[in-house]
Protein backbone atom coordinates (compact mmCIF):
# COMPACT_ATOMS: atom_id res chain seq x y z
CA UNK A 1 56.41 -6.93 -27.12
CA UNK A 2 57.30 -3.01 -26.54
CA UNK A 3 61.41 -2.12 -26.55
CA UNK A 4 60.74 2.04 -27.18
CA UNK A 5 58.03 3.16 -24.80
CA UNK A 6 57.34 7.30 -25.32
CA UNK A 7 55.64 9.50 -22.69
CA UNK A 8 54.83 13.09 -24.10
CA UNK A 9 55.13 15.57 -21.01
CA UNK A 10 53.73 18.87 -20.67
CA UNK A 11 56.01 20.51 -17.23
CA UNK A 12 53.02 22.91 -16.69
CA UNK A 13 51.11 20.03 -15.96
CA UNK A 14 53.30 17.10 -14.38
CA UNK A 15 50.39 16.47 -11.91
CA UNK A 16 48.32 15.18 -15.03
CA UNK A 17 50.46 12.58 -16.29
CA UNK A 18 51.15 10.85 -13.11
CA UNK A 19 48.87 7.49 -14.25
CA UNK A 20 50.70 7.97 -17.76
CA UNK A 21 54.25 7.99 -15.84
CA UNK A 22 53.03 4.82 -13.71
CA UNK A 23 51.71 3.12 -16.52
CA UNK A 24 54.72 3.60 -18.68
CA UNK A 25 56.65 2.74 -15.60
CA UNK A 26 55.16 -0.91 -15.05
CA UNK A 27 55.09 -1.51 -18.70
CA UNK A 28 58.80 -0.68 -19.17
CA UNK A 29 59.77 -2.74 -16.29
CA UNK A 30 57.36 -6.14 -18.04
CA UNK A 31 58.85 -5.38 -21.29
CA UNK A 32 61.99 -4.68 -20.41
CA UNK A 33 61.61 -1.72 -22.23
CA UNK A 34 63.36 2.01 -22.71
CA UNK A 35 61.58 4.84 -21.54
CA UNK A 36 61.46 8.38 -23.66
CA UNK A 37 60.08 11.33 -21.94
CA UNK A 38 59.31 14.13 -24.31
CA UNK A 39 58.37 17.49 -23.83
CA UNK A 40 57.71 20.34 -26.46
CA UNK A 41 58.51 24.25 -26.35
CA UNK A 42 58.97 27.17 -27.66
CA UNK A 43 62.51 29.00 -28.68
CA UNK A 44 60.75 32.25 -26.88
CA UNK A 45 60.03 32.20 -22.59
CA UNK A 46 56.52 30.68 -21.98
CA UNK A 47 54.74 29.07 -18.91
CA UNK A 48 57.88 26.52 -17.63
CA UNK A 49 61.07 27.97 -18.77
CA UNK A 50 62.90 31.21 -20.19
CA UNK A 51 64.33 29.65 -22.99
CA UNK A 52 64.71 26.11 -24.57
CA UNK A 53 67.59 25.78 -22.66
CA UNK A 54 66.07 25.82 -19.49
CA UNK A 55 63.53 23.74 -20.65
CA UNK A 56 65.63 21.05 -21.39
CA UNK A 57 67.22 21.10 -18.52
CA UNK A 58 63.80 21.22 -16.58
CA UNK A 59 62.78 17.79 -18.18
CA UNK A 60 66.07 16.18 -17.80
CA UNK A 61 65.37 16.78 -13.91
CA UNK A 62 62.09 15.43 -14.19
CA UNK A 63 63.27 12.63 -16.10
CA UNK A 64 65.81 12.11 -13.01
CA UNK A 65 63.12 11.90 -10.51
CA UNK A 66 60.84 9.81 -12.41
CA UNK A 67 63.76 7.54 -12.64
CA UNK A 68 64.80 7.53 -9.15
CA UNK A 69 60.79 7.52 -7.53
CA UNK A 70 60.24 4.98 -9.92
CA UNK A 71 63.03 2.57 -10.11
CA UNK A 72 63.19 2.39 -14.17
CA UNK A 73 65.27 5.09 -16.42
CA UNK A 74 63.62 7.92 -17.89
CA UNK A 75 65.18 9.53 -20.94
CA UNK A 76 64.08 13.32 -21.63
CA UNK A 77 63.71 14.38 -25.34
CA UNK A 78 63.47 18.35 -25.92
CA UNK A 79 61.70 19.31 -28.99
CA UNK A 80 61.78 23.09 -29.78
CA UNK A 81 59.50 24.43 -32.51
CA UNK A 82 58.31 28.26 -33.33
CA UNK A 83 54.71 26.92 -32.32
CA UNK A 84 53.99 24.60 -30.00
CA UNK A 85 50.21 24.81 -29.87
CA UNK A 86 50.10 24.23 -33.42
CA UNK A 87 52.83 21.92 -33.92
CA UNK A 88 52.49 19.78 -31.20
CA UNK A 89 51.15 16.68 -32.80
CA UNK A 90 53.32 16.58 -35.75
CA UNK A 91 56.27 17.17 -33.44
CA UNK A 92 55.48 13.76 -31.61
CA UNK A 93 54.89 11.84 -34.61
CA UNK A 94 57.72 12.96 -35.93
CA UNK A 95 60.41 11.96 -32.97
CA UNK A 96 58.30 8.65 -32.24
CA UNK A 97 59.13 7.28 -35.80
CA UNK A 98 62.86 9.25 -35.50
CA UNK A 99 63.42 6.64 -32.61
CA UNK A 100 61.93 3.51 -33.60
CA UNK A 101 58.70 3.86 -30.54
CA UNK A 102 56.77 1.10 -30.86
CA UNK A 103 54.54 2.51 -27.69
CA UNK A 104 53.32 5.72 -26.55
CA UNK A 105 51.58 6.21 -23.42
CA UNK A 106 49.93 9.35 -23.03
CA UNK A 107 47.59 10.75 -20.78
CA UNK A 108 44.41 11.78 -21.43
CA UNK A 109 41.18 14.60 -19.75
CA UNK A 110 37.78 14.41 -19.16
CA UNK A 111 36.28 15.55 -22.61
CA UNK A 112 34.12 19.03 -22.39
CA UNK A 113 33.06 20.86 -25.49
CA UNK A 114 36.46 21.79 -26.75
CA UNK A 115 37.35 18.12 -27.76
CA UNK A 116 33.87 17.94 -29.97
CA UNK A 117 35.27 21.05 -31.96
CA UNK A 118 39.05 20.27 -31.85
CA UNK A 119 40.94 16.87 -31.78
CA UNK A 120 43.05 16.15 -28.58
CA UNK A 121 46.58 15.38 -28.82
CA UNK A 122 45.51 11.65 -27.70
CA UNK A 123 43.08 11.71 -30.32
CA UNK A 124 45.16 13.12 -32.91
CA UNK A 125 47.78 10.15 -32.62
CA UNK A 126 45.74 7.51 -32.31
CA UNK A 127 44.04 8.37 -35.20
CA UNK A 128 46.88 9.34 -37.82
CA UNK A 129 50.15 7.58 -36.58
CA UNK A 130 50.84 3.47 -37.15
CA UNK A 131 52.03 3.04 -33.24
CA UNK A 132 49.85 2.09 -30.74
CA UNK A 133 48.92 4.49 -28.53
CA UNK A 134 47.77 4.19 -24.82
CA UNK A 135 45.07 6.74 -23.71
CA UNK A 136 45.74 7.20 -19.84
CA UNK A 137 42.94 9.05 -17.81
């Protein structure tokens, strides 16, 4: 049923995606599916990493333990755009359809009053791309 299963990461916040991961994980291992960890930065230092460089090389790590704790592979995907915050969603539409993703599993937050005013990423997705998408919370 699923072949390209994609799990958007955010490194400042590994701890959040940890159902995501597991859910991927299982799904992966039913389908017999790849796995495509993707994370998105900016070209300038930020909150993770110095440079896109060592942001890469932060979620190829990741990637590494995922697939070792978890006993499936993990590929990592670096995206690097000027904007991050504002280009987030486009950024992961874009590389889901570049790769032929017929999945994404992403995880999700406890709504407050920011989500009634702005879309989440989640949201966003499920609402404007053709793949399914799996909400996670």
């Amino acid at each position: 049923m699923y072949h390209k299963i994609v799990v958007p990461v955010a490194l400042a916040h590994t701890d959040r995606v940890e159902k995501a991961l597991a859910t991927a994980a299982d799904l992966a291992k039913h389908y017999d599916a790849s796995l495509h960890l993707v994370g998105v930065t900016a070209p300038a230092p930020g909150e993770v990493s110095h440079n896109a460089e060592e942001f890469k090389q932060k979620l190829s790590d990741f990637a590494a333990e995922q697939s070792t704790s978890r006993g499936v592979e993990f590929n990592a995907h670096t995206i690097v755009t000027p904007d991050p915050a504002t280009e987030l969603d486009r950024c992961l539409d874009r590389y889901i359809h570049e790769i032929g993703a017929d999945l994404v599993v992403m995880a999700s937050h406890v709504p407050g009053f920011r989500d009634y005013v702005f879309a989440s990423n989640a949201g966003f997705l499920a609402s404007h791309t053709d793949i399914s998408v799996l909400v996670v919370r």
